[in-house]
XYZ file of C-alpha atoms in Angstrom:
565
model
C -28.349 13.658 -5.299
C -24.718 14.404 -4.284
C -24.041 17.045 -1.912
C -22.759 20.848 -3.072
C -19.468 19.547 -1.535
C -18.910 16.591 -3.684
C -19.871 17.985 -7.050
C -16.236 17.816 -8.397
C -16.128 14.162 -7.519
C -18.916 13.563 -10.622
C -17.943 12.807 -13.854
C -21.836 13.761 -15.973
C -22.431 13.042 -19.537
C -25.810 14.688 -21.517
C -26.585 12.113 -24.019
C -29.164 12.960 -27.166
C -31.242 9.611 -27.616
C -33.379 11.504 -30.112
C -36.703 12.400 -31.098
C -39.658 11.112 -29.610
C -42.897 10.380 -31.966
C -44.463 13.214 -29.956
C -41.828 15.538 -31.353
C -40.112 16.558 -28.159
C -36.512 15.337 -27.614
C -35.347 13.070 -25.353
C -32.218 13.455 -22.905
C -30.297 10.535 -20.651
C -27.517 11.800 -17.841
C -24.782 9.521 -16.969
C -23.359 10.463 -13.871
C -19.895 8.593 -12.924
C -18.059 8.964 -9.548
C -14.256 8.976 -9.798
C -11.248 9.576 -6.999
C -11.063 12.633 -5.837
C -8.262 15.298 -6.074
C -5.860 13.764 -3.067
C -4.054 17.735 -2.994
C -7.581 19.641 -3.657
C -9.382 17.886 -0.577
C -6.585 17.869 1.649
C -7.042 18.287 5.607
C -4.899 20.537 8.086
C -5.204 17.858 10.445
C -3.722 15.060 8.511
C -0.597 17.638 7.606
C -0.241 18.384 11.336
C -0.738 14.990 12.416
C 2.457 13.930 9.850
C 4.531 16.796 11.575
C 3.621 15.384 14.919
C 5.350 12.162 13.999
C 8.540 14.024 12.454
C 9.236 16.137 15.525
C 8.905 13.022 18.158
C 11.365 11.283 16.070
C 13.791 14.015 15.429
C 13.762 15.877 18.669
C 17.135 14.335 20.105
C 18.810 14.751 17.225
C 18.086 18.511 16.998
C 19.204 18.921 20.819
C 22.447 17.328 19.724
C 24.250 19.936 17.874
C 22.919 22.379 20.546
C 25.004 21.247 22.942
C 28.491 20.327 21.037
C 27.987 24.151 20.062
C 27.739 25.058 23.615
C 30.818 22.794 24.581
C 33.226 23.315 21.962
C 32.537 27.418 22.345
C 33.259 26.973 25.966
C 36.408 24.142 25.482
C 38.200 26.713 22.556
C 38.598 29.539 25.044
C 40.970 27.259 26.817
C 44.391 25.507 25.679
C 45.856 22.394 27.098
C 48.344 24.550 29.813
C 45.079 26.724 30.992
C 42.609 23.174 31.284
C 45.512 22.057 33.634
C 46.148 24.885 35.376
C 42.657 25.949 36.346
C 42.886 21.667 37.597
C 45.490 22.935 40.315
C 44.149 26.216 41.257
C 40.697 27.416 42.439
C 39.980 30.465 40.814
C 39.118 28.317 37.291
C 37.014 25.730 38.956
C 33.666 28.143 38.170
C 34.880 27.634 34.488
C 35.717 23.675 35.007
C 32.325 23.405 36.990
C 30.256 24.722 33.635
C 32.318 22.294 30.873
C 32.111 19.469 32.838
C 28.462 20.132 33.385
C 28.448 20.240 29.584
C 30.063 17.144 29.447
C 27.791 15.596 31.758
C 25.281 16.697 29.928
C 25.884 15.718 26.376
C 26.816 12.602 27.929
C 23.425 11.548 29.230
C 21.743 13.022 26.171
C 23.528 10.495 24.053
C 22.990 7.702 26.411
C 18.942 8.114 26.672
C 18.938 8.661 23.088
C 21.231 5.416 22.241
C 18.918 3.475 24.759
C 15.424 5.020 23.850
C 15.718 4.915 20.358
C 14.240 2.288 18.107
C 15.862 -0.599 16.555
C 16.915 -0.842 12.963
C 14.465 -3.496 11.594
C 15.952 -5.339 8.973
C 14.469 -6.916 5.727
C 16.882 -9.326 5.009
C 15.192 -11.128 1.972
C 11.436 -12.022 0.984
C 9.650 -14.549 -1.793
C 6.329 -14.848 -3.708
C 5.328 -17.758 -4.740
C 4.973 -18.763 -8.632
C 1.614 -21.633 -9.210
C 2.923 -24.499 -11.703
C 2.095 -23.591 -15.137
C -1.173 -26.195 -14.927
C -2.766 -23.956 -13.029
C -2.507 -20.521 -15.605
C -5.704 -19.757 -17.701
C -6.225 -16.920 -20.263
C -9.371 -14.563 -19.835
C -11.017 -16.600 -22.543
C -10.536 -19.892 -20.825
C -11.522 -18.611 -17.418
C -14.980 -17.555 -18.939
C -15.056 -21.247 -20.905
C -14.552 -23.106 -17.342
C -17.129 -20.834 -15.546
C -19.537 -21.946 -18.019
C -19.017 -25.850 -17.407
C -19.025 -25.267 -14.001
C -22.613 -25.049 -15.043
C -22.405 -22.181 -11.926
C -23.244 -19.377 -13.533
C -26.102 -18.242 -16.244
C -25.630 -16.185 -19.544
C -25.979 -12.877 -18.135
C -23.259 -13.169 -14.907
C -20.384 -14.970 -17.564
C -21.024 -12.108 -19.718
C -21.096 -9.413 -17.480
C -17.379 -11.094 -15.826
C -16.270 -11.167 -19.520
C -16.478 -7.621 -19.598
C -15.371 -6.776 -16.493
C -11.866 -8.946 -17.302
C -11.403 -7.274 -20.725
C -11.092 -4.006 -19.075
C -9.464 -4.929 -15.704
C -5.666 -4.653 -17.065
C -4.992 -8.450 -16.427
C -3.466 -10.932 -19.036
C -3.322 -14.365 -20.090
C -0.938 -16.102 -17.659
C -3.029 -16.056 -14.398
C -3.120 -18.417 -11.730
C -6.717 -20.236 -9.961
C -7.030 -23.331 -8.362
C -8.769 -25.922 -10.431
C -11.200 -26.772 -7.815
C -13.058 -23.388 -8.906
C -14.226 -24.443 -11.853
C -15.614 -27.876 -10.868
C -19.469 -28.488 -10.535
C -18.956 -29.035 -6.570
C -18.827 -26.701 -4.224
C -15.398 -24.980 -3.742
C -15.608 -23.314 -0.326
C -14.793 -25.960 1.690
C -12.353 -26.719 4.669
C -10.512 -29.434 2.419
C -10.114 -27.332 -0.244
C -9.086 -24.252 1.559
C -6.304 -26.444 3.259
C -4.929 -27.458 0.086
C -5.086 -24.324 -1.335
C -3.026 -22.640 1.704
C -1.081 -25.681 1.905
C 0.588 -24.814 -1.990
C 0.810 -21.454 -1.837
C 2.654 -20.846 1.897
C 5.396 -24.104 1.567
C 5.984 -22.569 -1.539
C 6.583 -19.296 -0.774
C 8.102 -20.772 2.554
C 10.280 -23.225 1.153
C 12.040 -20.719 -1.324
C 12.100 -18.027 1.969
C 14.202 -20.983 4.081
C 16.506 -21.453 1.224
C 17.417 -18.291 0.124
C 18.661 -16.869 3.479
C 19.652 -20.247 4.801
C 17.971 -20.213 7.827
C 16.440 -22.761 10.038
C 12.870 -22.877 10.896
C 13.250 -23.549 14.325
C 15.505 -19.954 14.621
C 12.673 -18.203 13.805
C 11.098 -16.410 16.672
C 8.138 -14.753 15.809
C 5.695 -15.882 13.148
C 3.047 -13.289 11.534
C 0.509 -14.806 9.293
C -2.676 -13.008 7.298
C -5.140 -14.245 5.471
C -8.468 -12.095 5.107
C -11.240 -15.015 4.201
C -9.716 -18.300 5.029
C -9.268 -19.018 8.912
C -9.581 -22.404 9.892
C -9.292 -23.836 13.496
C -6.066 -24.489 14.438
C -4.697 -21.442 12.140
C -2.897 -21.171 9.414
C 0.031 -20.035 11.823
C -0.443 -23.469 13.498
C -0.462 -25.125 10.458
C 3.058 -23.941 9.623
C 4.325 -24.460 12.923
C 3.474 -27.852 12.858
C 4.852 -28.325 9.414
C 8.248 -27.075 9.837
C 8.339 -28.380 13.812
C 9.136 -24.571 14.641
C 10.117 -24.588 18.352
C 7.658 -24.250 21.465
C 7.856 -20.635 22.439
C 7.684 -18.849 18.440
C 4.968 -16.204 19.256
C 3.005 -16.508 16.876
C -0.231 -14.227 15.159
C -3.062 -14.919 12.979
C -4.492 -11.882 11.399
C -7.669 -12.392 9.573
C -10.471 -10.109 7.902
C -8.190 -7.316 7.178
C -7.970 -7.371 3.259
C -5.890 -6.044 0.837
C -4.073 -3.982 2.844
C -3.216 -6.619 5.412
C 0.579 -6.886 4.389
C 1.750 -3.570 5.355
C -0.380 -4.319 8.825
C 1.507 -7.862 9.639
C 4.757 -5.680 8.766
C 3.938 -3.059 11.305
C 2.980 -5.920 14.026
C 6.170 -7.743 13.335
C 8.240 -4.363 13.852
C 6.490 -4.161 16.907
C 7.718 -7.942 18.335
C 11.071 -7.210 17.245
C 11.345 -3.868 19.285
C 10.087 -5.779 22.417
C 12.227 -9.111 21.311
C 15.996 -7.911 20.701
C 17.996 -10.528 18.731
C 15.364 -11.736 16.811
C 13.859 -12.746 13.540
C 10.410 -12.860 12.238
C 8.833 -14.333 9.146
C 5.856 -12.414 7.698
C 3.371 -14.596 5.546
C 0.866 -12.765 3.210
C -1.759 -14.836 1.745
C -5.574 -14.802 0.354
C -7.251 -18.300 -0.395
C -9.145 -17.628 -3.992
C -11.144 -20.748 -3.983
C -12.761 -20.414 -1.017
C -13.832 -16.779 -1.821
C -15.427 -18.155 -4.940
C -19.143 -16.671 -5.194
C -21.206 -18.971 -7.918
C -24.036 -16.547 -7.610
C -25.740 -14.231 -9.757
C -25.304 -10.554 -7.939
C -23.381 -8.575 -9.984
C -21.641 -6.902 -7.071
C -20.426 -9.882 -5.948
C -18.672 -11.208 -8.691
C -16.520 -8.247 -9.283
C -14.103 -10.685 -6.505
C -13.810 -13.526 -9.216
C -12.362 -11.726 -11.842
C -9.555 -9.804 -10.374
C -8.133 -12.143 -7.186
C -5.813 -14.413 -8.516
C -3.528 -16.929 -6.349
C -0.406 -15.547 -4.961
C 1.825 -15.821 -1.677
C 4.627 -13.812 -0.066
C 6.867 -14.375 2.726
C 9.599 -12.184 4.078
C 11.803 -12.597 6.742
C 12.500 -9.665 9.013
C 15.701 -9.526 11.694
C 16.907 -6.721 14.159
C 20.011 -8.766 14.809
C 23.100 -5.879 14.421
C 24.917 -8.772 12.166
C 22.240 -9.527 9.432
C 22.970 -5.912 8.574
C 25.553 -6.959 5.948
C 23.108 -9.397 4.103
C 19.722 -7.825 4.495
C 18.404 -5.710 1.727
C 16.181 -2.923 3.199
C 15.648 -1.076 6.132
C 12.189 -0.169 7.287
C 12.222 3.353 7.629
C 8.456 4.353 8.507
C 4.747 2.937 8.544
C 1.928 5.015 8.173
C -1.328 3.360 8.627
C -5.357 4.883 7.991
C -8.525 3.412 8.926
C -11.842 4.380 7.946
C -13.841 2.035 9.590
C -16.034 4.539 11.814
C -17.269 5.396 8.682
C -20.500 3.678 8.194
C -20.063 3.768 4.218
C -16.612 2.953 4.530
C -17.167 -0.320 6.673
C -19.732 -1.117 4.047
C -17.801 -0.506 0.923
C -16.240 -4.172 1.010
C -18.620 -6.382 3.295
C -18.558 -10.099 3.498
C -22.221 -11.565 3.437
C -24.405 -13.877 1.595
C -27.087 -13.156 -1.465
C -30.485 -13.712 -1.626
C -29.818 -17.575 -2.799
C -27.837 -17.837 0.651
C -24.403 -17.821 -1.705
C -21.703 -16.060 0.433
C -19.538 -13.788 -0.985
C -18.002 -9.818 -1.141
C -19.941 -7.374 -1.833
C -18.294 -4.454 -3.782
C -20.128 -0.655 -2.854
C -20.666 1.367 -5.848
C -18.674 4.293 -4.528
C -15.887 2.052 -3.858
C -13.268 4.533 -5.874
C -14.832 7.932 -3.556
C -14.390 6.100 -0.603
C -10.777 4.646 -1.238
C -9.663 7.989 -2.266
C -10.691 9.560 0.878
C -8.632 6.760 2.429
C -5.855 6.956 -0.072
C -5.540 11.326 0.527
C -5.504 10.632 4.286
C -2.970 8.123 4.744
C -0.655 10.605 2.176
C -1.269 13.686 3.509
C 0.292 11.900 6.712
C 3.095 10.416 5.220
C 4.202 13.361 3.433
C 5.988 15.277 6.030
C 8.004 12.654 6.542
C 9.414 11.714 3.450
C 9.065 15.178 1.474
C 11.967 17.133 0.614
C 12.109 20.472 2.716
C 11.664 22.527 -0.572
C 8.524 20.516 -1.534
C 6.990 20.517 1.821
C 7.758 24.289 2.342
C 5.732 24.842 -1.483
C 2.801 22.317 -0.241
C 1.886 23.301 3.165
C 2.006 27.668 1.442
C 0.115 26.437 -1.035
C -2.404 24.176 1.691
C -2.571 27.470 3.715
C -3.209 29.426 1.021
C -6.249 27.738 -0.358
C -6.980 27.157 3.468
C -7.655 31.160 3.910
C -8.704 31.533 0.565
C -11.852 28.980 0.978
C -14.658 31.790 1.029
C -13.407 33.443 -1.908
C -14.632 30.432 -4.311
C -16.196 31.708 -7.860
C -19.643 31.272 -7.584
C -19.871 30.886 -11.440
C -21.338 27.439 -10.821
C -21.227 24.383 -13.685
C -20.552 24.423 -17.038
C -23.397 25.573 -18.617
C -25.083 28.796 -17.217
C -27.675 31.595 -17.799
C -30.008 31.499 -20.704
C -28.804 28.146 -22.006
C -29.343 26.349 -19.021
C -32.846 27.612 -18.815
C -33.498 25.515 -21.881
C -33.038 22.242 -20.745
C -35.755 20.536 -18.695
C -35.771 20.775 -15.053
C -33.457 17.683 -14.306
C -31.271 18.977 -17.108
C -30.486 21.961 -15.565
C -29.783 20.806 -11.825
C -27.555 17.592 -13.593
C -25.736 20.520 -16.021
C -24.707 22.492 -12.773
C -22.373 19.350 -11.676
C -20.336 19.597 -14.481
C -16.610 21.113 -13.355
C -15.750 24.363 -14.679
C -13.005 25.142 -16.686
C -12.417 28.702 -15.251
C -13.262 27.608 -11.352
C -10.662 24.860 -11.483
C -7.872 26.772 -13.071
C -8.014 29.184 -10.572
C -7.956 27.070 -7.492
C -5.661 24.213 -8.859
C -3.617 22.763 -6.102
C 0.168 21.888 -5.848
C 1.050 18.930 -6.210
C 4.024 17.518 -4.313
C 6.839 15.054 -6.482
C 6.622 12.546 -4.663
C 9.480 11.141 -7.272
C 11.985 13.532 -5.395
C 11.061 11.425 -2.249
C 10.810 7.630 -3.625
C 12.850 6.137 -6.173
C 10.270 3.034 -6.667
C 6.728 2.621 -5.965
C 4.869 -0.844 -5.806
C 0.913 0.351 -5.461
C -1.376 -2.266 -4.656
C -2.756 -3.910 -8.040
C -6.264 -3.730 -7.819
C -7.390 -2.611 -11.078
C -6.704 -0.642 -14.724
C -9.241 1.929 -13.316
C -7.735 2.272 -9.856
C -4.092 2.577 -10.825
C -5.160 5.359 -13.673
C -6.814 7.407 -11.126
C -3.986 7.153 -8.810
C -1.230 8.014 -11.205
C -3.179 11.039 -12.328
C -3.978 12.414 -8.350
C 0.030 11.347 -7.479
C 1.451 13.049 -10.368
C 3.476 10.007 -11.258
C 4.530 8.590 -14.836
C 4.846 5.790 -16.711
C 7.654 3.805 -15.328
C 6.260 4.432 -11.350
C 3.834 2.633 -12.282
C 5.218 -0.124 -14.416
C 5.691 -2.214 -11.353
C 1.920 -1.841 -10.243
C 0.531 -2.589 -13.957
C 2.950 -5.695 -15.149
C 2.027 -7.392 -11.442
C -1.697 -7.369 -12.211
C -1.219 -8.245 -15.959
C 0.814 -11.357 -15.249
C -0.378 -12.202 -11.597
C -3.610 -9.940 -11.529
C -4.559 -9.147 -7.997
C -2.799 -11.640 -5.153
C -4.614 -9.642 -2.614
C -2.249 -7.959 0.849
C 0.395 -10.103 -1.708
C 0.424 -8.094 -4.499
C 3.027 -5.634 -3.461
C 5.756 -7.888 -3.073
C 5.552 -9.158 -6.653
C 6.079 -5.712 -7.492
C 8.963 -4.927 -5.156
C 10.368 -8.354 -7.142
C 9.319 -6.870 -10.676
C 11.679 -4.016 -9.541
C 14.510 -6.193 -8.633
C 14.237 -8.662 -11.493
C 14.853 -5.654 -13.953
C 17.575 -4.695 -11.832
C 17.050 -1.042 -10.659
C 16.861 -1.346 -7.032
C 20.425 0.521 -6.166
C 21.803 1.383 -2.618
C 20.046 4.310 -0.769
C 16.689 3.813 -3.380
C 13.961 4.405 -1.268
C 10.550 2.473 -1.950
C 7.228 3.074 -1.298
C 4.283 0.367 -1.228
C 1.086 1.604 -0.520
C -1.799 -0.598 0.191
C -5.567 -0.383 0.411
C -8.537 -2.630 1.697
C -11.708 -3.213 3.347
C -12.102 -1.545 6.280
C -11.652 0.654 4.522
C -8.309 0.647 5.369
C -5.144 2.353 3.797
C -1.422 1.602 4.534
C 1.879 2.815 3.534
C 5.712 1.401 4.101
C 8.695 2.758 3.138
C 12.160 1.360 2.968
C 15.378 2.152 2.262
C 17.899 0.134 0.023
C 20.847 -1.341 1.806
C 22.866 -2.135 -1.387
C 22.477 -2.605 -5.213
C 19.784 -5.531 -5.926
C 20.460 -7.359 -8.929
C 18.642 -9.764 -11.169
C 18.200 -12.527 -8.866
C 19.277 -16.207 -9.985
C 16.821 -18.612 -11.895
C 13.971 -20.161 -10.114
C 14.085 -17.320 -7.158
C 12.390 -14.742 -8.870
C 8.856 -15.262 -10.099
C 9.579 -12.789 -12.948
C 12.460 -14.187 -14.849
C 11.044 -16.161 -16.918
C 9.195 -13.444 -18.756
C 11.111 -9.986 -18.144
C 11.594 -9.482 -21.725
C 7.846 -8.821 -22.220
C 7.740 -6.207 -19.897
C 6.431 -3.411 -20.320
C 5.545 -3.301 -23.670
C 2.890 -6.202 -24.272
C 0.999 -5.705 -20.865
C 0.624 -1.802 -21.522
C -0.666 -1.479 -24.502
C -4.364 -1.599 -23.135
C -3.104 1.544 -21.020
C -3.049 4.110 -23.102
């Protein structure tokens, strides 16, 4: 039974089944868990934590204006025949002593702040990978191969039929063939082959849209949460494209979903300590090696939403790719909920009773994401809020903060004599029900987050997922077009997905200079990540052939969200 805390987190149901031969009726409770309120649940340490990272980065600025204040109140009670004459004669050299000391100061203000201060970190330009059109199946031919692949029994290909007709993907998917053959799939040759297609691919295009050489790239990022062979897949591209001896090169593996914004933030990282430098960041997940053929239910969740997809980006803090580079990384927040015993758990690698290896999804997956989810917001808030909406926010957190003891203690939705009525069970289940009158009276503000982003790419994980997330964000329709037409047509490409999104918002051509855009991305872990960056210039429909979205842009949004509403 869920804890007095966590009652609003349960969705219950009293279903009549009917009347027993015995005459007495019969009851059945259905008790769902969904994400909680982000706003509602909200800790004073996250807020303060966010603030903490606003001040450190704003504190020279703020002493700035301080002192031209100081100096020009001090330089206007002179003219040009005083500043020369109290030059020549002693009695004005108190006064010259105290502006130069200004001076002086302001001076070294500017230089430790020019010096200290971070380098702008470019995105110059990034591609994701389109499979050949041999490789798409529709949801009823996926189920039609599973079932030659002789893998699976009756009960597991109809419980992933279900689970794909309400997951929010299409028909125009992308798996390797070699899942659907009567051999085993998780092998090192496979694997290869598989990581071989997807990251030249995405490579290839990356090299020839912004015309650089592979040997000028100095620093090399690679993830891939399942698949790592020995040498890597980092040494696997170095030794394809003969990149030179001293690239410095990483390999992150076993970091899921959220792994993209991660190789981002470690790439940021090598190009503060590496000036005049690029970096390519390569975001992967091998599907056929993650295959599971078995029978637990838990485990085959996996199969029917990752799909094969690839991104690469390339990343610069040279002053000169300023002109050509998109985006501008502004910040990176990033939450981990590993010491969490349930939250290390929630998405956990291991192998079933028929020694089948596999991931195993927790039931209270959504719970614990949203706890990950509210965290890594709550951070990120205070610095990307406007002043008004942080201002209404933290009254409203302090508010409810003070407020806490005062809760009604009216309880569920049924109460007194009706209550009674119901069997024991009954009764305790009815009491988890929300109220109608509780929750209108300690309904939280919500901040617009729209008055802070003009674009959000949210990692595609599911229908369910993204539903629950627009309704705790507040956001509409079109925010979340992005996030819904990547896992119709691509489903979910793993710590890739949120690049096919930011290139679902450039193919329909609304990325405009100064848009800010902010992809938010969550794993095992459990892990939660956000990035936010800030248009350079207006972003077009790209070209043919270097957007994976052109080909089908006029089907977007209406046939992929009619399952939606």
């Amino acid at each position: 039974m869920a804890a007095t805390g966590e009652h609003h987190l349960l969705s219950t149901e009293i279903v009549n089944r009917g009347i027993e031969p015995s005459g007495s009726m019969t009851f059945s409770v259905r008790v769902r868990r969904r994400l909680p309120d982000f706003v509602q649940s909200v800790k004073l340490k996250y807020v303060k934590l966010g603030y903490h990272y606003l001040i450190n980065h704003g504190l020279y600025l703020a002493a700035v204006p301080v002192v031209f204040l100081l100096f020009g109140a001090e330089v206007r009670r002179f003219g040009r025949e005083e500043v020369w004459r109290m030059l020549s004669e002693s009695a004005g050299g108190y006064d010259l002593v105290i502006v130069l000391a200004l001076f002086t100061l302001l001076t070294f203000i500017l230089t430790f702040y020019f010096f200290s201060r971070s380098r702008s970190i470019y995105l110059v330009d990034f591609a994701c990978f389109k499979p050949h059109d041999d490789l798409k199946v529709t949801k009823e031919e996926f189920i039609e191969l599973a079932r030659k692949s002789g893998k699976f029994d009756e009960a597991s290909l109809e419980f992933q039929k279900r689970i794909l007709e309400s997951s929010g993907i299409g028909d125009e998917t992308y798996v390797p063939k070699s899942i659907m053959s009567t051999e085993r799939t998780s092998t090192m040759k496979e694997g290869r082959a598989e990581a071989s297609m997807v990251i030249f691919g995405a490579l290839d295009e990356l090299f020839e849209k912004t015309r650089i050489r592979p040997k000028d790239v100095g620093i090399l990022v690679v993830n891939c949460s399942i698949f790592n062979p020995t040498p890597s897949l980092s040494a696997m591209i170095i030794n394809h494209y003969k990149m030179r001896g001293n690239v410095l090169s990483f390999n992150l593996g076993g970091m899921g979903c959220s792994a993209g914004i991660i190789a981002v933030d470690l790439a940021r990282d090598m190009l503060q300590a590496n000036p005049n430098n690029v970096a390519v960041v390569v975001s992967t997940e091998m599907v056929g090696y993650n295959w599971y053929p078995g029978r637990d239910r838990s485990m085959l969740i996996p199969n029917c939403f990752f799909r094969m997809g690839c991104s690469a980006l390339l990343m610069s803090n040279r002053r000169r790719d300023y002109r050509r580079a998109k985006y501008t990384l502004e910040h990176i927040v990033r939450t981990h909920k590993g010491g969490d015993d349930s939250s290390f758990r929630s998405v956990y690698q291991e192998e079933d009773l028929e020694k089948f290896r596999g991931l195993k999804i927790s039931k209270d997956i959504m719970e614990i994401g949203g706890e990950a989810i509210k965290t890594n917001v709550t951070t990120l808030s205070p610095l990307v809020l406007p002043f008004s909406e942080q201002m209404f926010f933290f009254s409203d957190l302090i508010k409810r903060y003070f407020s806490g003891t005062a809760k009604s203690k009216g309880g569920g939705a049924m109460s007194g004599e009706s209550s009674h009525r119901l069997p024991p069970v009954l009764q305790e289940m009815s009491q988890l029900a929300p109220s109608s009158s509780s929750s209108s009276t300690t309904k939280p503000y919500i901040p617009d987050y729209r008055l802070a982003f003009e674009h959000f790419c949210i990692h595609a994980t599911s229908k369910s997922a993204l539903n629950e997330l627009q309704r705790n964000l507040g956001l509409s329709d079109e925010n979340m077009e992005a996030s819904r037409a990547t896992l119709h047509r691509f489903g979910n490409t793993s710590s890739s997905s949120i690049w096919y999104e930011l290139a679902y918002q450039e193919a329909k051509g609304r990325v405009k200079a100064g848009d800010r855009v902010w992809q938010l991305a969550f794993g095992s872990g459990f892990k939660c990540n956000s990035a936010v960056w800030k248009s350079i210039r207006r972003i077009g429909p790209l070209q043919a052939g270097s957007n994976p979205w052109l080909d089908c842009m006029d089907r977007y949004p209406v046939e992929a969200f009619s399952q939606y509403s």
